[in-house]
């Protein structure tokens, strides 16, 4: 089975949406990526750090999903990374209410020995120096390295971010971040500029408006599934990244055509994530539900226009 | 050849975008719909009104596109409807600088006798009483009636708008208008509510984010083509409506599956409209260019994921 190495936060979240609010619940990019990728036939491991306050049951949940957690360091005397946020009524924007870095402040990632030759590496949103450190520990060149990041690192660690971007095959960012990183408003121009920074493939996430995949002159678009309600958008982007990288790892095919499928797979999984608070929906998701929704995506996007007349 | 009846403004526009500004140029919903539908094999007519100041060359242009203009009344002593607007830098919003109704204020549409049995009727954005008057003049039930409208009529003529909406098969509105008309934020819920107002088919236009087609529980999504530059968005929605209704009229098929194709055709034509100021691009568009772009749409949206594993 192909190896997928994931680096990302494993954390506590507290979330407020127009539908309600949660106490401290399981969250973090690494968690969402791992849960999402566990829908695929891959051998995955998460590299992360938590504090002594992190419940064993959360770690057990990841293990039950066949995720190797030997790379999740537990700092007994430390506290787990905590984020709380409040979504606005349109669910497209949010305010961060509190961020406690805690054990993340001194995190030194250690890749488990049996994952230094991973086939696919998914660098979740974290300080670019942590992402670089993971790449430096690899003993064999992966088939594909995917990087997710956000505007925060563009603001406060741009040189380090540009260094790690040079070394990845795929970057996934949202539309505003693509504009900030490139200085271009047009997403077509933004993707072209980001290509020159390193990544051969540029994925631009537009939330409820879908996602674009650019590869030189080629472009592919996947919509988000129109939903009656978006209950909680937290983790949707990470779930997308987990589905994308998991699909590539499972299929061992890094062609543009197969990446289209990976984008659809990621979008499909993300459409579940937003249906309930936090990781709840992803924890209980079955493969039959995923298959049914892939069919829904097909119906949503497929047409058969006559091109000759 | 099937008959397509179009009602809509034929007008002067003055447009400012970040790329420049125009003097008074040819504009109006009826104009854009007609030019767009002229790409299809249909027998079309425009019902509208202009003033004595309207240049003969503009009327000749429509005639040259095989559009019947006998339903365009010329009020010699009157002035043509004029709109001017300025787009913001993101091209997604605009300010109206000036609106002169002029001859439109007393417009009584008269459907040419040979078009009272039209196969498809495209009611462009106008006062709902004008749209109703056109429907009242029909002597045979059309295969399909499509209505386009905007928030302005929801604000100032809602009862009249609801009356005409009851009588149409397809409504095309943008996302904000769908929310206003239905009182629902979720577009899925908005479409469901608008179904109950009459239209079996609800098309929600999201500008650069594409368009959704709803038919009861069925939904289809067409993206907008990602472009390096959007030069001038004026008329894009009307061009979409012209391509959509023209495609249906040409193919004589009002199934949901064929409506998907019509949406793609409309999106394709709209992607040309925004490339130059006003109607310029649509005036010189060739069928080979349209075919090539339909292929681009296919590449943009087509994927072939394995659903059984």
Coordinates of C-alpha atoms in Angstrom, one line a residue:
Chain A
X1 CA 0.0 0.0 0.0
X2 CA 1.3 3.4 -0.9
X3 CA 2.6 5.7 1.9
X4 CA 1.1 9.1 2.5
X5 CA 2.9 11.4 4.9
X6 CA 0.9 14.2 6.5
X7 CA 2.2 17.1 8.5
X8 CA -0.3 19.4 10.2
X9 CA -1.8 20.5 13.5
X10 CA -3.7 18.2 15.7
X11 CA -5.5 20.5 18.0
X12 CA -8.5 21.8 19.9
X13 CA -11.1 24.0 18.1
X14 CA -14.0 26.0 19.6
X15 CA -16.4 27.0 16.8
X16 CA -19.4 29.4 16.6
X17 CA -21.7 29.4 13.6
X18 CA -25.2 30.7 13.1
X19 CA -26.3 27.2 14.0
X20 CA -24.7 27.0 17.4
X21 CA -21.4 26.8 19.2
X22 CA -19.1 24.0 20.4
X23 CA -16.8 23.6 23.5
X24 CA -13.3 22.5 22.8
X25 CA -13.5 19.8 20.2
X26 CA -11.1 17.8 18.1
X27 CA -9.6 19.9 15.2
X28 CA -6.5 20.8 13.4
X29 CA -5.4 20.6 9.7
X30 CA -3.5 17.3 10.3
X31 CA -6.6 15.7 11.8
X32 CA -8.9 16.7 9.0
X33 CA -6.4 15.7 6.3
X34 CA -5.9 12.3 8.0
X35 CA -9.6 11.6 8.5
X36 CA -10.2 12.5 4.9
X37 CA -7.4 10.5 3.4
X38 CA -8.5 7.5 5.5
X39 CA -11.3 7.1 3.0
X40 CA -8.6 6.0 0.5
X41 CA -6.6 2.8 0.4
X42 CA -3.3 4.3 1.7
X43 CA -0.8 3.8 4.5
X44 CA -0.8 7.2 6.2
X45 CA 1.0 8.8 9.1
X46 CA 0.5 12.2 10.8
X47 CA 3.5 14.2 12.0
X48 CA 2.3 16.7 14.7
X49 CA 2.5 17.6 18.4
X50 CA 0.0 17.7 21.2
X51 CA 0.0 18.5 24.9
X52 CA -0.6 16.3 27.9
X53 CA -4.2 17.7 28.0
X54 CA -5.0 15.9 24.7
X55 CA -7.5 13.1 25.3
X56 CA -6.3 9.5 24.5
X57 CA -9.7 8.9 22.9
X58 CA -8.8 11.4 20.1
X59 CA -5.5 9.6 19.4
X60 CA -7.4 6.3 19.5
X61 CA -9.8 7.6 16.9
X62 CA -7.0 8.3 14.5
X63 CA -5.5 4.9 15.1
X64 CA -8.9 3.3 14.5
X65 CA -8.8 5.0 11.1
X66 CA -5.5 3.2 10.3
X67 CA -3.5 6.3 10.7
X68 CA 0.1 5.9 12.1
X69 CA 0.4 8.3 15.0
X70 CA 3.9 7.5 16.0
X71 CA 4.9 10.9 14.5
X72 CA 2.5 12.7 16.9
X73 CA 4.7 13.9 19.7
X74 CA 3.0 14.2 23.1
X75 CA 4.5 16.9 25.3
X76 CA 3.2 15.8 28.7
X77 CA 3.8 19.1 30.5
X78 CA 2.5 21.2 27.6
X79 CA -0.9 22.3 26.3
X80 CA -2.4 21.5 22.9
X81 CA -2.7 24.1 20.2
X82 CA -6.1 25.8 20.5
X83 CA -8.1 27.9 18.0
X84 CA -11.5 29.5 18.4
X85 CA -13.4 31.3 15.7
X86 CA -16.8 32.7 14.9
X87 CA -18.3 32.5 11.4
X88 CA -20.4 35.3 9.9
X89 CA -23.9 34.7 8.7
X90 CA -22.8 34.1 5.1
X91 CA -20.3 31.4 6.3
X92 CA -17.7 32.8 3.9
X93 CA -15.8 34.8 6.4
X94 CA -14.9 34.3 10.0
X95 CA -13.2 36.1 12.9
X96 CA -10.5 34.4 15.0
X97 CA -11.5 34.8 18.6
X98 CA -8.4 33.2 20.2
X99 CA -5.2 31.4 19.1
X100 CA -3.0 29.7 21.7
X101 CA 0.1 28.2 20.1
X102 CA 1.1 26.3 23.2
X103 CA 3.2 23.2 22.2
X104 CA 3.2 24.3 18.6
X105 CA 5.5 27.2 19.5
X106 CA 8.5 24.8 19.9
X107 CA 7.5 22.1 17.5
X108 CA 10.3 20.1 15.9
X109 CA 8.7 17.6 13.5
X110 CA 10.2 14.1 13.4
X111 CA 9.2 11.9 10.5
X112 CA 8.8 8.3 11.6
X113 CA 11.6 6.2 10.1
X114 CA 9.3 4.0 8.0
X115 CA 7.7 7.1 6.4
X116 CA 10.9 8.9 5.2
X117 CA 10.4 7.1 1.8
X118 CA 6.7 8.2 1.5
X119 CA 5.1 8.2 -2.0
X120 CA 3.1 11.3 -1.4
X121 CA 3.8 14.1 1.1
X122 CA 1.0 16.4 2.2
X123 CA 2.3 19.5 4.0
X124 CA -0.6 20.9 5.8
X125 CA -0.8 24.6 6.8
X126 CA 2.0 25.3 9.3
X127 CA 5.1 27.5 9.6
X128 CA 7.1 27.0 6.3
X129 CA 10.2 26.1 8.3
X130 CA 8.3 23.1 9.8
X131 CA 7.2 22.1 6.3
X132 CA 10.8 22.5 5.1
X133 CA 12.1 20.4 8.0
X134 CA 9.8 17.5 7.0
X135 CA 11.1 17.6 3.4
X136 CA 14.7 17.6 4.7
X137 CA 14.1 14.4 6.6
X138 CA 13.0 12.4 3.5
X139 CA 15.4 9.8 2.3
X140 CA 13.8 9.3 -1.1
X141 CA 12.2 11.7 -3.5
X142 CA 8.4 11.4 -3.2
X143 CA 6.3 11.0 -6.3
X144 CA 4.4 14.1 -5.3
X145 CA 4.7 16.8 -2.6
X146 CA 1.6 18.9 -2.0
X147 CA 1.7 22.1 0.1
X148 CA -1.2 24.0 1.7
X149 CA -0.6 27.4 3.3
X150 CA -2.4 30.6 4.1
X151 CA -2.1 34.4 4.1
X152 CA -0.7 34.5 7.6
X153 CA 2.6 33.0 6.5
X154 CA 2.7 35.4 3.5
X155 CA 2.5 38.2 5.9
X156 CA 5.0 37.1 8.5
X157 CA 7.3 34.4 6.9
X158 CA 7.3 35.1 3.2
X159 CA 11.0 34.3 2.4
X160 CA 10.7 31.0 4.2
X161 CA 7.4 30.3 2.5
X162 CA 8.9 31.0 -1.0
X163 CA 11.8 28.6 -0.1
X164 CA 9.5 25.7 0.6
X165 CA 7.2 26.5 -2.3
X166 CA 10.2 26.1 -4.7
X167 CA 10.4 22.5 -3.6
X168 CA 6.8 21.3 -4.0
X169 CA 4.8 19.9 -7.0
X170 CA 1.4 21.1 -6.0
X171 CA 0.3 24.2 -4.0
X172 CA -3.3 24.5 -2.7
X173 CA -4.4 28.0 -1.6
X174 CA -7.6 29.9 -1.7
X175 CA -8.4 32.7 -4.2
X176 CA -7.5 35.6 -2.0
X177 CA -4.2 34.0 -1.0
X178 CA -3.4 33.3 -4.7
X179 CA -4.0 37.0 -5.4
X180 CA -1.8 38.0 -2.4
X181 CA 1.0 35.6 -3.3
X182 CA 1.1 36.6 -7.0
X183 CA 0.0 40.2 -6.9
X184 CA -2.4 39.4 -9.7
X185 CA -6.2 39.8 -9.5
X186 CA -7.0 37.4 -12.3
X187 CA -6.7 33.9 -11.1
X188 CA -5.4 32.8 -14.5
X189 CA -2.6 35.2 -14.2
X190 CA -2.1 34.4 -10.5
X191 CA -1.7 30.7 -11.3
X192 CA 0.8 31.5 -14.1
X193 CA 2.9 33.5 -11.7
X194 CA 2.8 30.9 -9.0
X195 CA 4.0 28.3 -11.6
X196 CA 7.2 30.3 -11.9
X197 CA 7.7 30.1 -8.1
X198 CA 8.1 26.3 -8.4
X199 CA 4.8 24.3 -8.3
X200 CA 3.9 22.6 -11.6
X201 CA 0.3 22.3 -10.4
X202 CA -1.6 25.1 -8.7
X203 CA -4.9 24.4 -7.0
X204 CA -7.0 27.5 -6.2
X205 CA -9.8 26.8 -3.7
X206 CA -12.9 29.1 -3.9
X207 CA -14.9 27.6 -1.1
X208 CA -18.6 27.3 -2.1
X209 CA -17.5 28.4 -5.6
X210 CA -15.4 25.3 -6.2
X211 CA -11.8 24.8 -7.1
X212 CA -9.5 25.3 -10.1
X213 CA -6.5 23.2 -11.1
X214 CA -3.9 24.8 -13.2
X215 CA -1.0 23.0 -15.0
X216 CA 0.7 25.4 -17.5
X217 CA -2.0 26.1 -20.1
X218 CA -4.4 23.4 -18.9
X219 CA -7.1 24.3 -16.5
X220 CA -9.8 22.2 -14.8
X221 CA -12.7 23.3 -12.6
X222 CA -14.6 21.3 -10.0
X223 CA -17.7 22.9 -8.4
X224 CA -18.6 22.6 -4.7
X225 CA -21.7 20.5 -4.3
X226 CA -24.7 22.9 -3.8
X227 CA -25.9 22.2 -0.3
X228 CA -29.1 23.1 1.6
X229 CA -27.1 24.2 4.6
X230 CA -23.4 24.7 5.3
X231 CA -23.3 23.9 9.0
X232 CA -19.7 24.5 9.8
X233 CA -17.0 25.2 7.1
X234 CA -14.1 24.4 9.5
X235 CA -11.7 21.9 8.0
X236 CA -13.3 21.9 4.6
X237 CA -10.0 23.0 2.9
X238 CA -8.0 20.4 4.8
X239 CA -10.5 17.7 4.0
X240 CA -10.2 18.7 0.4
X241 CA -6.4 18.4 0.6
X242 CA -6.7 15.0 2.3
X243 CA -9.0 13.6 -0.3
X244 CA -6.7 15.1 -3.1
X245 CA -3.4 13.7 -1.7
X246 CA -5.0 10.4 -0.6
X247 CA -6.4 9.9 -4.1
X248 CA -3.1 10.5 -5.7
X249 CA -1.3 8.2 -3.3
X250 CA -3.8 5.4 -3.8
X251 CA -3.8 5.7 -7.6
X252 CA 0.0 6.2 -8.0
X253 CA -0.7 8.4 -11.0
X254 CA 0.4 12.1 -11.1
X255 CA -0.9 12.9 -14.6
X256 CA -3.1 16.0 -15.1
X257 CA -6.0 13.8 -16.0
X258 CA -5.8 11.8 -12.8
X259 CA -5.3 15.0 -10.8
X260 CA -8.7 16.1 -12.1
X261 CA -10.2 13.0 -10.4
X262 CA -8.3 13.8 -7.2
X263 CA -9.8 17.3 -7.2
X264 CA -13.3 15.8 -7.6
X265 CA -12.6 13.3 -4.8
X266 CA -11.3 16.1 -2.5
X267 CA -14.4 18.2 -3.3
X268 CA -16.7 15.3 -2.6
X269 CA -15.2 14.7 0.8
X270 CA -15.2 18.4 1.6
X271 CA -19.0 18.4 0.9
X272 CA -19.5 16.0 3.8
X273 CA -17.2 17.8 6.2
X274 CA -19.3 21.0 6.3
X275 CA -22.5 19.1 7.1
X276 CA -21.8 18.9 10.8
X277 CA -19.7 20.6 13.5
X278 CA -16.0 19.8 13.5
X279 CA -14.9 16.3 12.5
X280 CA -18.2 14.6 13.4
X281 CA -19.3 13.9 9.8
X282 CA -15.9 12.7 8.7
X283 CA -15.6 10.3 11.7
X284 CA -18.6 8.3 10.6
X285 CA -18.5 8.6 6.9
X286 CA -18.9 5.3 4.9
X287 CA -17.5 4.4 1.6
X288 CA -21.0 3.9 0.2
X289 CA -21.9 7.4 1.1
X290 CA -18.8 8.6 -0.7
X291 CA -19.7 6.6 -3.8
X292 CA -23.2 7.9 -3.9
X293 CA -21.9 11.5 -3.7
X294 CA -19.4 10.9 -6.4
X295 CA -22.4 10.0 -8.6
X296 CA -24.1 13.2 -7.5
X297 CA -21.0 15.2 -8.6
X298 CA -21.1 13.4 -12.0
X299 CA -24.8 14.4 -12.4
X300 CA -23.9 17.9 -11.4
X301 CA -21.1 18.4 -13.9
X302 CA -21.7 16.0 -16.8
X303 CA -23.2 17.1 -20.1
X304 CA -23.0 15.8 -23.7
X305 CA -23.2 18.7 -26.1
X306 CA -23.0 18.0 -29.9
X307 CA -19.9 19.8 -31.1
X308 CA -20.3 19.3 -34.8
X309 CA -23.0 21.0 -36.7
Chain B
X1 CA -36.5 27.1 -38.8
X2 CA -37.8 27.6 -35.2
X3 CA -38.9 31.0 -34.1
X4 CA -37.4 32.8 -31.2
X5 CA -39.1 35.9 -29.9
X6 CA -37.0 38.3 -27.9
X7 CA -38.2 41.2 -25.9
X8 CA -35.7 43.6 -24.4
X9 CA -34.1 47.0 -24.5
X10 CA -32.2 48.2 -27.5
X11 CA -30.3 51.2 -26.1
X12 CA -27.3 53.3 -25.7
X13 CA -24.7 52.5 -23.0
X14 CA -21.7 54.4 -21.7
X15 CA -19.3 52.2 -19.8
X16 CA -16.3 52.8 -17.6
X17 CA -14.1 49.9 -16.5
X18 CA -10.5 49.9 -15.1
X19 CA -9.5 49.4 -18.7
X20 CA -11.1 52.5 -20.2
X21 CA -14.3 54.2 -20.9
X22 CA -16.7 54.5 -23.9
X23 CA -18.9 57.1 -25.4
X24 CA -22.5 56.2 -26.1
X25 CA -22.3 52.8 -27.7
X26 CA -24.8 50.2 -28.8
X27 CA -26.3 48.3 -25.8
X28 CA -29.5 46.9 -24.2
X29 CA -30.6 43.5 -23.1
X30 CA -32.5 42.8 -26.4
X31 CA -29.4 43.7 -28.4
X32 CA -27.2 41.3 -26.5
X33 CA -29.7 38.5 -26.5
X34 CA -30.3 38.9 -30.2
X35 CA -26.6 39.0 -31.1
X36 CA -25.9 36.0 -29.0
X37 CA -28.9 33.9 -30.3
X38 CA -27.8 34.8 -33.9
X39 CA -25.0 32.2 -33.4
X40 CA -27.7 29.6 -33.5
X41 CA -29.8 28.4 -36.4
X42 CA -33.0 30.2 -35.4
X43 CA -35.5 32.6 -36.9
X44 CA -35.5 35.4 -34.3
X45 CA -37.2 38.8 -33.8
X46 CA -36.6 41.5 -31.3
X47 CA -39.5 43.5 -29.8
X48 CA -38.3 46.8 -28.5
X49 CA -38.4 50.6 -28.9
X50 CA -35.8 53.2 -29.8
X51 CA -35.8 57.0 -30.4
X52 CA -35.2 59.0 -33.5
X53 CA -31.6 59.4 -32.4
X54 CA -30.9 55.7 -32.8
X55 CA -28.4 55.2 -35.7
X56 CA -29.7 53.3 -38.7
X57 CA -26.3 51.4 -38.8
X58 CA -27.2 49.8 -35.5
X59 CA -30.5 48.6 -36.8
X60 CA -28.7 47.4 -40.0
X61 CA -26.3 45.5 -37.8
X62 CA -29.1 43.5 -36.3
X63 CA -30.7 42.9 -39.7
X64 CA -27.4 41.6 -41.0
X65 CA -27.5 39.0 -38.2
X66 CA -30.8 37.8 -39.6
X67 CA -32.8 39.3 -36.7
X68 CA -36.3 40.5 -37.6
X69 CA -36.5 44.1 -36.4
X70 CA -40.1 44.8 -37.5
X71 CA -41.0 44.7 -33.8
X72 CA -38.6 47.5 -32.9
X73 CA -40.7 50.6 -32.8
X74 CA -38.9 53.8 -33.8
X75 CA -40.3 56.9 -32.0
X76 CA -39.0 59.6 -34.2
X77 CA -39.5 62.5 -31.8
X78 CA -38.2 60.5 -28.8
X79 CA -34.8 59.7 -27.4
X80 CA -33.4 56.2 -27.0
X81 CA -33.1 54.6 -23.5
X82 CA -29.6 55.4 -22.1
X83 CA -27.7 53.8 -19.3
X84 CA -24.2 54.6 -18.0
X85 CA -22.3 52.8 -15.4
X86 CA -18.9 52.4 -13.8
X87 CA -17.4 49.0 -12.8
X88 CA -15.3 48.7 -9.6
X89 CA -11.9 47.2 -9.8
X90 CA -13.0 43.7 -9.1
X91 CA -15.5 43.9 -12.0
X92 CA -18.1 42.1 -9.8
X93 CA -19.9 45.3 -8.8
X94 CA -20.8 48.5 -10.5
X95 CA -22.4 51.9 -9.9
X96 CA -25.1 53.2 -12.2
X97 CA -24.1 56.7 -13.1
X98 CA -27.2 57.7 -15.1
X99 CA -30.4 56.1 -16.4
X100 CA -32.6 58.0 -18.9
X101 CA -35.8 56.0 -19.6
X102 CA -36.8 58.2 -22.5
X103 CA -38.9 56.3 -25.0
X104 CA -39.0 53.2 -22.7
X105 CA -41.2 55.1 -20.3
X106 CA -44.3 54.7 -22.6
X107 CA -43.3 51.5 -24.4
X108 CA -46.2 49.3 -25.6
X109 CA -44.6 46.2 -27.1
X110 CA -46.2 44.9 -30.3
X111 CA -45.3 41.4 -31.3
X112 CA -45.0 41.0 -35.1
X113 CA -47.9 38.9 -36.5
X114 CA -45.6 36.2 -37.8
X115 CA -44.0 35.8 -34.3
X116 CA -47.2 35.4 -32.2
X117 CA -46.7 31.6 -32.6
X118 CA -43.0 31.5 -31.6
X119 CA -41.5 28.3 -30.4
X120 CA -39.4 30.0 -27.7
X121 CA -40.0 33.3 -26.0
X122 CA -37.1 35.1 -24.2
X123 CA -38.4 37.8 -22.0
X124 CA -35.4 40.1 -21.3
X125 CA -35.1 42.3 -18.3
X126 CA -37.9 44.9 -18.5
X127 CA -40.9 46.0 -16.5
X128 CA -43.0 42.9 -15.7
X129 CA -46.1 44.5 -17.2
X130 CA -44.2 44.7 -20.6
X131 CA -43.2 41.1 -20.3
X132 CA -46.8 40.1 -19.5
X133 CA -48.1 42.1 -22.5
X134 CA -45.9 40.1 -24.8
X135 CA -47.2 36.8 -23.4
X136 CA -50.8 38.1 -23.8
X137 CA -50.2 38.7 -27.5
X138 CA -49.2 35.1 -28.3
X139 CA -51.7 33.0 -30.3
X140 CA -50.2 29.6 -29.5
X141 CA -48.5 28.3 -26.4
X142 CA -44.7 28.4 -26.9
X143 CA -42.6 25.3 -26.2
X144 CA -40.7 27.3 -23.7
X145 CA -40.9 30.8 -22.1
X146 CA -37.7 32.1 -20.4
X147 CA -37.8 35.2 -18.2
X148 CA -34.9 37.3 -17.1
X149 CA -35.4 40.0 -14.4
X150 CA -33.5 41.9 -11.7
X151 CA -33.7 43.2 -8.2
X152 CA -35.0 46.6 -9.3
X153 CA -38.4 45.0 -10.3
X154 CA -38.5 43.1 -7.0
X155 CA -38.2 46.4 -5.2
X156 CA -40.7 48.4 -7.2
X157 CA -43.1 46.0 -9.0
X158 CA -43.1 42.8 -7.0
X159 CA -46.8 41.9 -7.5
X160 CA -46.6 42.4 -11.2
X161 CA -43.3 40.4 -11.3
X162 CA -44.9 37.5 -9.4
X163 CA -47.8 37.5 -11.8
X164 CA -45.5 37.0 -14.9
X165 CA -43.2 34.6 -13.1
X166 CA -46.2 32.3 -12.6
X167 CA -46.5 32.0 -16.4
X168 CA -42.9 31.2 -17.4
X169 CA -41.0 27.9 -17.6
X170 CA -37.5 29.1 -16.9
X171 CA -36.4 32.1 -14.8
X172 CA -32.8 33.3 -15.0
X173 CA -31.6 35.6 -12.1
X174 CA -28.4 36.1 -10.3
X175 CA -27.5 34.8 -6.9
X176 CA -28.3 37.9 -4.9
X177 CA -31.6 38.3 -6.7
X178 CA -32.5 34.6 -6.1
X179 CA -31.9 35.3 -2.4
X180 CA -34.0 38.5 -2.4
X181 CA -36.9 36.9 -4.3
X182 CA -37.0 33.8 -2.1
X183 CA -35.9 35.1 1.2
X184 CA -33.5 32.1 1.5
X185 CA -29.7 32.4 1.7
X186 CA -29.0 28.9 0.5
X187 CA -29.3 28.8 -3.3
X188 CA -30.6 25.2 -3.1
X189 CA -33.4 26.4 -0.8
X190 CA -33.9 29.6 -2.9
X191 CA -34.4 27.5 -6.1
X192 CA -36.9 25.2 -4.3
X193 CA -38.9 28.2 -3.2
X194 CA -38.8 29.8 -6.7
X195 CA -40.1 26.5 -8.2
X196 CA -43.2 27.0 -6.1
X197 CA -43.8 30.5 -7.7
X198 CA -44.2 28.9 -11.1
X199 CA -41.0 28.2 -13.1
X200 CA -40.1 24.5 -13.5
X201 CA -36.5 25.5 -14.2
X202 CA -34.5 28.0 -12.2
X203 CA -31.2 29.3 -13.5
X204 CA -29.1 31.1 -11.0
X205 CA -26.2 33.1 -12.5
X206 CA -23.2 33.6 -10.4
X207 CA -21.1 35.8 -12.8
X208 CA -17.4 34.7 -12.7
X209 CA -18.5 31.8 -10.5
X210 CA -20.7 30.1 -13.2
X211 CA -24.3 29.2 -13.3
X212 CA -26.6 26.6 -11.6
X213 CA -29.7 25.0 -13.2
X214 CA -32.3 23.6 -10.9
X215 CA -35.2 21.4 -11.9
X216 CA -36.9 19.9 -8.8
X217 CA -34.3 17.7 -7.2
X218 CA -31.9 17.8 -10.2
X219 CA -29.1 20.3 -10.3
X220 CA -26.5 21.1 -12.9
X221 CA -23.5 23.5 -12.7
X222 CA -21.6 25.2 -15.4
X223 CA -18.5 27.2 -14.6
X224 CA -17.5 30.5 -16.2
X225 CA -14.4 30.1 -18.3
X226 CA -11.4 31.4 -16.3
X227 CA -10.1 34.4 -18.3
X228 CA -6.9 36.4 -18.1
X229 CA -8.9 39.6 -18.1
X230 CA -12.6 40.5 -17.9
X231 CA -12.6 43.6 -20.0
X232 CA -16.2 44.7 -19.7
X233 CA -18.9 42.5 -18.0
X234 CA -21.8 44.5 -19.6
X235 CA -24.3 42.3 -21.3
X236 CA -22.8 39.0 -20.1
X237 CA -26.0 37.9 -18.5
X238 CA -28.1 38.8 -21.5
X239 CA -25.6 37.0 -23.8
X240 CA -25.9 34.0 -21.6
X241 CA -29.7 34.2 -21.9
X242 CA -29.5 34.6 -25.7
X243 CA -27.3 31.5 -26.0
X244 CA -29.5 29.5 -23.7
X245 CA -32.8 30.4 -25.4
X246 CA -31.3 30.2 -28.9
X247 CA -29.9 26.7 -28.2
X248 CA -33.3 25.5 -27.0
X249 CA -35.1 27.0 -30.0
X250 CA -32.6 25.4 -32.4
X251 CA -32.7 22.0 -30.8
X252 CA -36.4 21.9 -30.1
X253 CA -35.8 19.9 -27.0
X254 CA -36.8 21.1 -23.5
X255 CA -35.5 18.1 -21.5
X256 CA -33.3 18.7 -18.5
X257 CA -30.4 17.1 -20.2
X258 CA -30.7 19.4 -23.2
X259 CA -31.0 22.4 -20.9
X260 CA -27.6 21.5 -19.5
X261 CA -26.2 21.9 -23.0
X262 CA -28.1 25.2 -23.4
X263 CA -26.4 26.4 -20.2
X264 CA -23.0 25.4 -21.5
X265 CA -23.7 27.2 -24.8
X266 CA -24.9 30.3 -23.0
X267 CA -21.8 30.3 -20.7
X268 CA -19.6 29.8 -23.8
X269 CA -21.0 32.9 -25.6
X270 CA -20.9 35.0 -22.4
X271 CA -17.2 34.2 -22.1
X272 CA -16.6 36.0 -25.4
X273 CA -18.9 39.0 -24.6
X274 CA -16.7 40.1 -21.7
X275 CA -13.5 40.2 -23.8
X276 CA -14.2 43.6 -25.3
X277 CA -16.2 46.7 -24.7
X278 CA -20.0 46.5 -25.3
X279 CA -21.1 44.4 -28.2
X280 CA -17.9 44.5 -30.1
X281 CA -16.8 40.9 -29.6
X282 CA -20.2 39.5 -30.3
X283 CA -20.5 41.4 -33.5
X284 CA -17.6 39.7 -35.1
X285 CA -17.7 36.3 -33.4
X286 CA -17.4 33.3 -35.8
X287 CA -18.9 29.8 -35.4
X288 CA -15.4 28.3 -35.5
X289 CA -14.4 30.4 -32.5
X290 CA -17.5 29.2 -30.7
X291 CA -16.8 25.5 -31.5
X292 CA -13.2 25.9 -30.3
X293 CA -14.4 27.4 -27.0
X294 CA -17.0 24.7 -26.5
X295 CA -14.0 22.3 -26.6
X296 CA -12.3 24.4 -24.0
X297 CA -15.4 24.1 -21.8
X298 CA -15.3 20.4 -22.2
X299 CA -11.6 20.2 -21.2
X300 CA -12.4 22.5 -18.2
X301 CA -15.2 20.3 -16.8
X302 CA -14.7 16.8 -18.0
X303 CA -13.2 14.1 -15.8
X304 CA -13.5 10.3 -15.8
X305 CA -13.3 9.0 -12.3
X306 CA -13.5 5.3 -11.6
X307 CA -16.6 4.8 -9.4
X308 CA -16.2 1.2 -8.5
X309 CA -13.2 0.0 -6.6

